Coordinates of C-alpha atoms in Angstrom, one line a residue:
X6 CA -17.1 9.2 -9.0
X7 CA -13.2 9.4 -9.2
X8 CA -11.3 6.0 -8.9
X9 CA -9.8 4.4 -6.3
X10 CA -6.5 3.3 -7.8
X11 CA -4.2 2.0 -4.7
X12 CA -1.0 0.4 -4.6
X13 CA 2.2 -2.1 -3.7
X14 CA 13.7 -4.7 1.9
X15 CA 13.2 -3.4 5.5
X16 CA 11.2 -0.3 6.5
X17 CA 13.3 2.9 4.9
X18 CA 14.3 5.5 7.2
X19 CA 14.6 9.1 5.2
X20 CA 17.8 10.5 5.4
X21 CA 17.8 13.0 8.3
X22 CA 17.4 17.0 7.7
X23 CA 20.4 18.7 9.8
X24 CA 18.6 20.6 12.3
X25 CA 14.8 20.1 11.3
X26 CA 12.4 18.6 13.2
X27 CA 9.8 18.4 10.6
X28 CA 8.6 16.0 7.6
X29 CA 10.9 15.4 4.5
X30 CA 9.2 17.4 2.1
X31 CA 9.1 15.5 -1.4
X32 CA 7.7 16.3 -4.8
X33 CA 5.8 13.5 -6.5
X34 CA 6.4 12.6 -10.4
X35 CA 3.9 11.0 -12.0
X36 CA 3.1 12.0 -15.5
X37 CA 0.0 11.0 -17.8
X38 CA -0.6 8.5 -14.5
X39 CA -2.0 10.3 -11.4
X40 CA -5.4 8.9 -10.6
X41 CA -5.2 6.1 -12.8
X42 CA -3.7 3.0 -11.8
X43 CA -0.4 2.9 -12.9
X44 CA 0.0 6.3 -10.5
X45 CA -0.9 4.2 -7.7
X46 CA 2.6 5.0 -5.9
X47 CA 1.5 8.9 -6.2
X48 CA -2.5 8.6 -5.0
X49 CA -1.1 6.6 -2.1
X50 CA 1.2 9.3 -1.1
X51 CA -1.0 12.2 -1.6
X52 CA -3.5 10.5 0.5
X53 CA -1.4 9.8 3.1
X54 CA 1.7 10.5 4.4
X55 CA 3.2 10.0 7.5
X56 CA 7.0 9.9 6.3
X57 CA 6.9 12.8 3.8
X58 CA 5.2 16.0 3.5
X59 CA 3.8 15.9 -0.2
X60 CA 4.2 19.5 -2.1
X61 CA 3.5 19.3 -5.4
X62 CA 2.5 16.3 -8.2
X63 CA 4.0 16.5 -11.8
X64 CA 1.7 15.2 -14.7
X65 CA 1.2 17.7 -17.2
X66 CA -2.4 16.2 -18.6
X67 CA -3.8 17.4 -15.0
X68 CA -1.5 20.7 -14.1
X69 CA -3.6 23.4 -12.8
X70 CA -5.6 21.2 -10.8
X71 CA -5.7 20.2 -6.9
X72 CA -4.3 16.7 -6.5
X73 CA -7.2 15.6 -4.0
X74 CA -10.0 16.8 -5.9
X75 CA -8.2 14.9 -8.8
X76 CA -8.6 11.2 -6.5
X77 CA -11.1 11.9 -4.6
X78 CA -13.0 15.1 -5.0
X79 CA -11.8 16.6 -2.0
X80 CA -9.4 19.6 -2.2
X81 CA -6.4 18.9 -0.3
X82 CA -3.8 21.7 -1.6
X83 CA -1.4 19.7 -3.1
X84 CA -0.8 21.2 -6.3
X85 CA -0.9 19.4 -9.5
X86 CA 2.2 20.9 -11.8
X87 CA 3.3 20.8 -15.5
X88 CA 7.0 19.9 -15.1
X89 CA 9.7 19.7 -12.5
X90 CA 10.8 23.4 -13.1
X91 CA 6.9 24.4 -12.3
X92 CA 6.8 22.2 -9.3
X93 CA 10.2 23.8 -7.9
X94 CA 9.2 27.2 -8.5
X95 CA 6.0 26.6 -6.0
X96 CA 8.1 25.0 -3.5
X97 CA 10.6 28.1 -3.0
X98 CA 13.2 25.3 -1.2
X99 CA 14.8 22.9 -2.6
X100 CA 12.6 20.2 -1.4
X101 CA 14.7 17.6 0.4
X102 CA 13.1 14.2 -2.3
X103 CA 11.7 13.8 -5.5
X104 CA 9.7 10.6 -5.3
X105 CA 9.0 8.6 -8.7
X106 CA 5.4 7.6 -8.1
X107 CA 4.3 5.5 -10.9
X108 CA 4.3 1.8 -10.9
X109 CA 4.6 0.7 -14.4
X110 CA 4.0 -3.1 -15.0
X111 CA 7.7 -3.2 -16.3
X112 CA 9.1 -2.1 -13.0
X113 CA 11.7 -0.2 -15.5
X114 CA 12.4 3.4 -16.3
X115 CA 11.9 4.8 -19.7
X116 CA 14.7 6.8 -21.3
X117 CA 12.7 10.0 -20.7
X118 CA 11.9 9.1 -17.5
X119 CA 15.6 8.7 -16.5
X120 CA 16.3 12.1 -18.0
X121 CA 13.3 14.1 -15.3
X122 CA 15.3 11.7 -12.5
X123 CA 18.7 12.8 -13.7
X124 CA 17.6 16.2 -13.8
X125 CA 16.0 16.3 -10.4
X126 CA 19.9 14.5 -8.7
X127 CA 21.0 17.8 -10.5
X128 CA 19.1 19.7 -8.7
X129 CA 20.0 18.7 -5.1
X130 CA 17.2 16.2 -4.1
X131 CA 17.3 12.8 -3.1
X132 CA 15.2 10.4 -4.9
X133 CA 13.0 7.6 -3.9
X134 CA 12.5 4.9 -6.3
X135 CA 10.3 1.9 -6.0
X136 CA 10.7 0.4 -9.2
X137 CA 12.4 -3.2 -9.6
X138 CA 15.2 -0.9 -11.4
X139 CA 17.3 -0.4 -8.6
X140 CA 19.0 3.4 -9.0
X141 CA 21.7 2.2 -6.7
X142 CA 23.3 -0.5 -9.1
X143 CA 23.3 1.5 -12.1
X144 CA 26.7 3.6 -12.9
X145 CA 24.9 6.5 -14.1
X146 CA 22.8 7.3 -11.4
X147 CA 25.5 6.7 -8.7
X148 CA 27.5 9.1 -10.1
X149 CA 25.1 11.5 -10.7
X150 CA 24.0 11.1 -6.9
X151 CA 28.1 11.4 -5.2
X152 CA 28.2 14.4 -7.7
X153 CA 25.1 16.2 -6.0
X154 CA 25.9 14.8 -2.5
X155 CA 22.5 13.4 -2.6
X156 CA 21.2 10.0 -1.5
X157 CA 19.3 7.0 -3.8
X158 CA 16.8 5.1 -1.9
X159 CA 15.7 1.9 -3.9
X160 CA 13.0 0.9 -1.4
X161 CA 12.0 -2.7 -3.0
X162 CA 16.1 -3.8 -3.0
X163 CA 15.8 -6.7 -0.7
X164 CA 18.0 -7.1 2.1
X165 CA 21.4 -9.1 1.1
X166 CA 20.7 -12.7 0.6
X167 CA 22.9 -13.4 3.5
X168 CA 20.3 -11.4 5.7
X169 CA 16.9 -13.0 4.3
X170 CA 15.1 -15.1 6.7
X171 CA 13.5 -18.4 6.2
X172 CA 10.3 -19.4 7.7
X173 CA 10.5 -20.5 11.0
X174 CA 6.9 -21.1 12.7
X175 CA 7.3 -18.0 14.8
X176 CA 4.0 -16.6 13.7
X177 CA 2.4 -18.7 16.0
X178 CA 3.7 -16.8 19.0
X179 CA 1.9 -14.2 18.1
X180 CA -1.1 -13.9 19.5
X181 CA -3.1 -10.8 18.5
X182 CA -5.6 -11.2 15.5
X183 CA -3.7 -11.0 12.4
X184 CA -6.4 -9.3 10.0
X185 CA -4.9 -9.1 5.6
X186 CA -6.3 -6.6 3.3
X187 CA -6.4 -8.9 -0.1
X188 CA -8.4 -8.3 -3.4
X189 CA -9.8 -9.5 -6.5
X190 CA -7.0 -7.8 -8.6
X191 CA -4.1 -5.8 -8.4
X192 CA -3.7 -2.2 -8.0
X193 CA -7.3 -2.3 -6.2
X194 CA -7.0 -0.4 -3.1
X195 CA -6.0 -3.0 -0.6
X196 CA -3.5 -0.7 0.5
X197 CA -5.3 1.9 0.9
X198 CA -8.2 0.2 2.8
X199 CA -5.7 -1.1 5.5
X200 CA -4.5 2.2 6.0
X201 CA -8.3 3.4 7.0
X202 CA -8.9 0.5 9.2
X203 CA -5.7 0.7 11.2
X204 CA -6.3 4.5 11.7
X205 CA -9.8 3.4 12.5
X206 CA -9.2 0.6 15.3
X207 CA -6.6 3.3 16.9
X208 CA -8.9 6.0 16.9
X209 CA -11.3 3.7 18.8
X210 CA -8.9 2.6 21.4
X211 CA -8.1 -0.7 19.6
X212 CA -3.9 -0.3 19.1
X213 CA -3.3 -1.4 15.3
X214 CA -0.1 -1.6 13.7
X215 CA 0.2 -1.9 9.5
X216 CA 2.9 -4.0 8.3
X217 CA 3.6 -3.0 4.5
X218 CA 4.0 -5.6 1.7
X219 CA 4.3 -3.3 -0.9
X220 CA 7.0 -0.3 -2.2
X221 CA 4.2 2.4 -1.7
X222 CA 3.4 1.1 2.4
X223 CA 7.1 1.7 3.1
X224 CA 7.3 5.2 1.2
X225 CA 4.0 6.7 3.2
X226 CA 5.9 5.4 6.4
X227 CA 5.2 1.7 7.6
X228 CA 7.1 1.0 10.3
X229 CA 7.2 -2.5 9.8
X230 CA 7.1 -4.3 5.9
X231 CA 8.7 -5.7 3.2
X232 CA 8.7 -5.1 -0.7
X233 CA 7.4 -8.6 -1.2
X234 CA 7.4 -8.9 -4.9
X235 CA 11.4 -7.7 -4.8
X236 CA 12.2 -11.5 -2.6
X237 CA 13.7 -14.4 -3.6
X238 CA 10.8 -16.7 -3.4
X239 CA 12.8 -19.2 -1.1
X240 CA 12.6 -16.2 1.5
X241 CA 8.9 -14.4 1.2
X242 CA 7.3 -16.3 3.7
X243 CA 10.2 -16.1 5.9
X244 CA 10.5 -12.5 5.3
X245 CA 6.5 -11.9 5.6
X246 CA 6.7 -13.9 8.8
X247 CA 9.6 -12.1 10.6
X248 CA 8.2 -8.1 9.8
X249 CA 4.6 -9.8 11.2
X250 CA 6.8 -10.9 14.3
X251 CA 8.6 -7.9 14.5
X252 CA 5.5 -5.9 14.5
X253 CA 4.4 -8.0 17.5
X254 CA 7.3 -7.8 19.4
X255 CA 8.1 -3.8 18.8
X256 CA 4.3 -2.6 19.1
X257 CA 2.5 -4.9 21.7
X258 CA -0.7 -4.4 19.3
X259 CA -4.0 -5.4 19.6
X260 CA -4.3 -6.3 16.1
X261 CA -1.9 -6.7 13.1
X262 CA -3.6 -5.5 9.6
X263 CA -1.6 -7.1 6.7
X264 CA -1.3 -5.4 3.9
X265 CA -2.1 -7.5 0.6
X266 CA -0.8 -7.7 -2.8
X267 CA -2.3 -8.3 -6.1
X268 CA -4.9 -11.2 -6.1
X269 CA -4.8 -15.3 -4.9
X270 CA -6.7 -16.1 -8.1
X271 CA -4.2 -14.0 -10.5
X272 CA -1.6 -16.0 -12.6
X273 CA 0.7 -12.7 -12.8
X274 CA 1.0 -12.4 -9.2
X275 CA 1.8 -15.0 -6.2
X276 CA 2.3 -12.4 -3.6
X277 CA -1.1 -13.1 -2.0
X278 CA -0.2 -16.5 -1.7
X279 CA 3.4 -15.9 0.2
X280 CA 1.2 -13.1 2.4
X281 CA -1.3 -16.0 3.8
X282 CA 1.4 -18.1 4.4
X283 CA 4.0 -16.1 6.2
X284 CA 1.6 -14.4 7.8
X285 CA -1.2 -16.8 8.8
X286 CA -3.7 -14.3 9.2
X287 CA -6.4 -15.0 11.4
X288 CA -9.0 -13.0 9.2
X289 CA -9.0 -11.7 5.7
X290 CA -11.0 -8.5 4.2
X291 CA -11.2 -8.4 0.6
X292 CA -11.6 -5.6 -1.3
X293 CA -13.7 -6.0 -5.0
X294 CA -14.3 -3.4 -7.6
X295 CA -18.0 -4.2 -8.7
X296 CA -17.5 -1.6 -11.5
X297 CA -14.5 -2.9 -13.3
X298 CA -15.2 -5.8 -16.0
X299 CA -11.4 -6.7 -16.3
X300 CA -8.2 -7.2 -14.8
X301 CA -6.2 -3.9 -15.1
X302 CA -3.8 -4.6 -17.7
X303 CA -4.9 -8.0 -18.5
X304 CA -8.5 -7.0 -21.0
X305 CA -9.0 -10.8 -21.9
X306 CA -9.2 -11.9 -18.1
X307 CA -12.7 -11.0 -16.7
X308 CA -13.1 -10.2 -13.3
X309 CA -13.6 -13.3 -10.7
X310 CA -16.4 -12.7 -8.4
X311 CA -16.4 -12.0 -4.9
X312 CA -17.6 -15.6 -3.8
X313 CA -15.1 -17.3 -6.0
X314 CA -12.2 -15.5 -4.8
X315 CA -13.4 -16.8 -1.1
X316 CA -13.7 -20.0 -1.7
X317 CA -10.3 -19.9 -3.3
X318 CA -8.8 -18.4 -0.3
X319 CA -10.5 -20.2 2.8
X320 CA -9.7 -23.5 0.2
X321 CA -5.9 -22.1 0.5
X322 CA -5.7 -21.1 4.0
X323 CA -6.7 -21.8 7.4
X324 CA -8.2 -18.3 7.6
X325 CA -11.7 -16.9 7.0
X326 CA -13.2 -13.8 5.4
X327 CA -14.9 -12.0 7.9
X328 CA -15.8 -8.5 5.2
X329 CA -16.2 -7.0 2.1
X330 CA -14.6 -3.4 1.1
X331 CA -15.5 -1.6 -1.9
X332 CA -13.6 0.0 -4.7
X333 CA -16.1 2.8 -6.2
X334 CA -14.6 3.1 -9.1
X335 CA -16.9 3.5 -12.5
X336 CA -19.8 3.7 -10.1
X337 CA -22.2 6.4 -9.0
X338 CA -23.0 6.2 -5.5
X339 CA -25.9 5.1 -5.3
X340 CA -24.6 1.9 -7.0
X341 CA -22.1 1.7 -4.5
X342 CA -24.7 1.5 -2.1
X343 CA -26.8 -1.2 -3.9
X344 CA -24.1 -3.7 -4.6
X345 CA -22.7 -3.2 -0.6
X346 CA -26.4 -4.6 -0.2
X347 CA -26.5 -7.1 -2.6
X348 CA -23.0 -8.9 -1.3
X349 CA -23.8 -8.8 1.8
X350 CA -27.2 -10.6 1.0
X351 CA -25.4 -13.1 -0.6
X352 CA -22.6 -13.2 1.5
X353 CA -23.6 -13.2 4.7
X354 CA -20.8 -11.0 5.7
X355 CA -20.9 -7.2 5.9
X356 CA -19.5 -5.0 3.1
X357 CA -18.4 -0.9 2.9
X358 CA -16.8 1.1 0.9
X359 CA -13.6 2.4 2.9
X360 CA -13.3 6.1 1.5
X361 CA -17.0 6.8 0.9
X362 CA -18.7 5.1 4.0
X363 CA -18.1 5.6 7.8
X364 CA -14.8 4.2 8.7
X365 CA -16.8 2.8 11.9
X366 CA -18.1 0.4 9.8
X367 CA -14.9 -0.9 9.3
X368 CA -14.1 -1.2 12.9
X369 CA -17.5 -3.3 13.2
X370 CA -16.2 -5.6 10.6
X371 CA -13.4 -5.9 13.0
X372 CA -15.5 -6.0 16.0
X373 CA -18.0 -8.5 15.0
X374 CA -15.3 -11.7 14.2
X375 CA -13.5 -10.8 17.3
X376 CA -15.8 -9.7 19.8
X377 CA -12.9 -9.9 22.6
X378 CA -11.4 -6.8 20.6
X379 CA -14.7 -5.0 21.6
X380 CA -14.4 -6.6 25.8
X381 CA -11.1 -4.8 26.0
X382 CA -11.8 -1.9 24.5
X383 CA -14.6 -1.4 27.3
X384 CA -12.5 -2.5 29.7
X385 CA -10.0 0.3 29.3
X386 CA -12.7 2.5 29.1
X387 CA -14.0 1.7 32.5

């Protein structure tokens, strides 16, 4: 079954299209990496999309092939290309962005992969970048950019330390369940999962807004979020508290779905631990991948198990885990289906697989630890 290999400054806005009302259109770079995890940038963006309309993915080891059936097994007619000349020659028009789509554990470009983003500011496009290399403070790439009249968009630079906000108990003024998304490892499909579940509660009635923690959230289109990892630590929960207000304030939600970052129990990561406390979620779903042994990137650090990583978060924060979400990857599906039993035996909580069961059993995750959700929604339904 393919792999479900997800994600991770202010919401960016894409730099406007003189006389178009339409969807940037963007090709996606992300070579020897799409479907595996370092290509998590480019499998969130293929599978969804609000701010960009995705033409094309570059990685030559999977050119000829359709980009969904390559994640997911679902055509989707996004081409997979051989280079950057292959993938302009499908799109006809210059295509207004080329987005870098990998997320290397570096956070750096390689000297080839400056060259492919060199070439494509030759060609006219503006380039996202999500890296921790910020395109914007390097002399190269700004004078490549003012020489193509084309703009750099470093989506995890920070806002200017003047700018960053400090916690200020705010969160408690807001008053709609605060749900996160957090895992048992990085690069998991956390993201991805609270993407499902907040098009799920809307499509049920239930207004949901996503606020983004991560550089791929902001590139498919958050509205509201903040490249964590890219903050001062002295700001995060400030930071993560103010987007979760903002998100209040500028949506009037129902519920708030936070979107979570690499793992509470991981020594490489604290962004989990900055998420719980700036946002003081009310609930937390945590996604688990039954069929991976190790940490990605980390092959001496086994796996924790579902139960630990609770324990270790309701230990942390006043919050509770209310489900369990599957990542099928390395399973067949009828595995997926007998551990979704077995946790949920052991458990006591209820457990699905976001891409490959209903999403409705998501919304009853949601339903079931806040049974006022489900009053209103009959209520406005009356």
């Amino acid at each position: 079954m393919p792999s479900l290999a997800s994600a991770t400054a202010a919401p960016i806005a894409a730099v406007p299209v003189p006389g178009a009302e339409r969807r940037a259109t963007a090709i996606v770079y992300c070579e020897a990496n799409f479907g595996a995890i370092d290509g998590k940038t480019a499998n969130g963006l293929v599978r969804h999309s609000e701010k960009y309309k995705i033409l094309s993915v570059i990685d030559s080891e999977k050119a000829g092939r359709d980009a969904g059936d390559v994640l997911d097994g679902t055509p989707n007619a996004i081409p997979v290309c051989a280079d950057l000349a292959a993938a302009l020659a499908l799109a006809g028009d210059m295509p207004d962005y080329f987005i870098f789509g990998m997320a290397p554990a570096s956070g750096m470009l390689s000297s080839g992969e400056r060259d492919i983003v060199l070439e494509a500011i030759g060609q006219g496009m503006n380039v996202v970048n999500g890296l921790h290399e910020f395109l914007c403070e390097d002399a190269e790439f700004v004078a490549a950019a003012a020489a193509s009249k084309v703009t750099l968009i470093d989506v995890r630079r920070p806002r200017e330390k003047k700018d960053l906000r400090l916690f200020s108990g705010r969160i408690n003024q807001v008053n709609c369940p605060r749900i996160a998304v957090l895992g048992t490892d990085c690069a998991i499909g956390k993201r991805t999962t609270a993407t499902i579940l907040t098009r799920a509660l809307n499509a049920v009635g239930i207004k949901a807004v996503l606020v983004g923690t991560g550089q791929t959230g902001l590139m498919q289109g958050a509205r509201y979020g903040v490249a964590l990892d890219a903050v001062p630590s002295q700001f995060c929960s400030g930071e993560m508290e103010a987007v979760v207000v903002e998100a209040f304030e500028g949506e009037h939600p129902d519920v708030i779905v936070i979107e979570g970052q690499g793992a509470l129990s991981h020594p490489a990561f604290s962004t989990s631990s900055l998420i719980l406390r700036g946002s003081h979620p009310h609930a937390v779903i945590l996604q688990h991948a039954p069929g991976r042994a190790h940490r990605c990137d980390f092959p001496a650090m086994p796996m924790p198990t579902p139960a630990s990583e609770i324990n270790l978060i309701q230990t942390f924060s006043d919050t509770r885990v209310i489900g369990l979400t599957l990542n099928h990857e390395n399973m067949e599906a009828a595995e997926v289906d007998t551990a979704a039993t077995h946790y949920s035996r052991e458990l006591g909580i209820p457990v699905a697989d976001a891409l490959t069961h209903a999403p409705a059993r998501l919304v009853d995750m949601v339903l079931a630890a806040f049974p006022e959700l489900h009053r209103r929604q009959v209520a406005l339904l009356q």
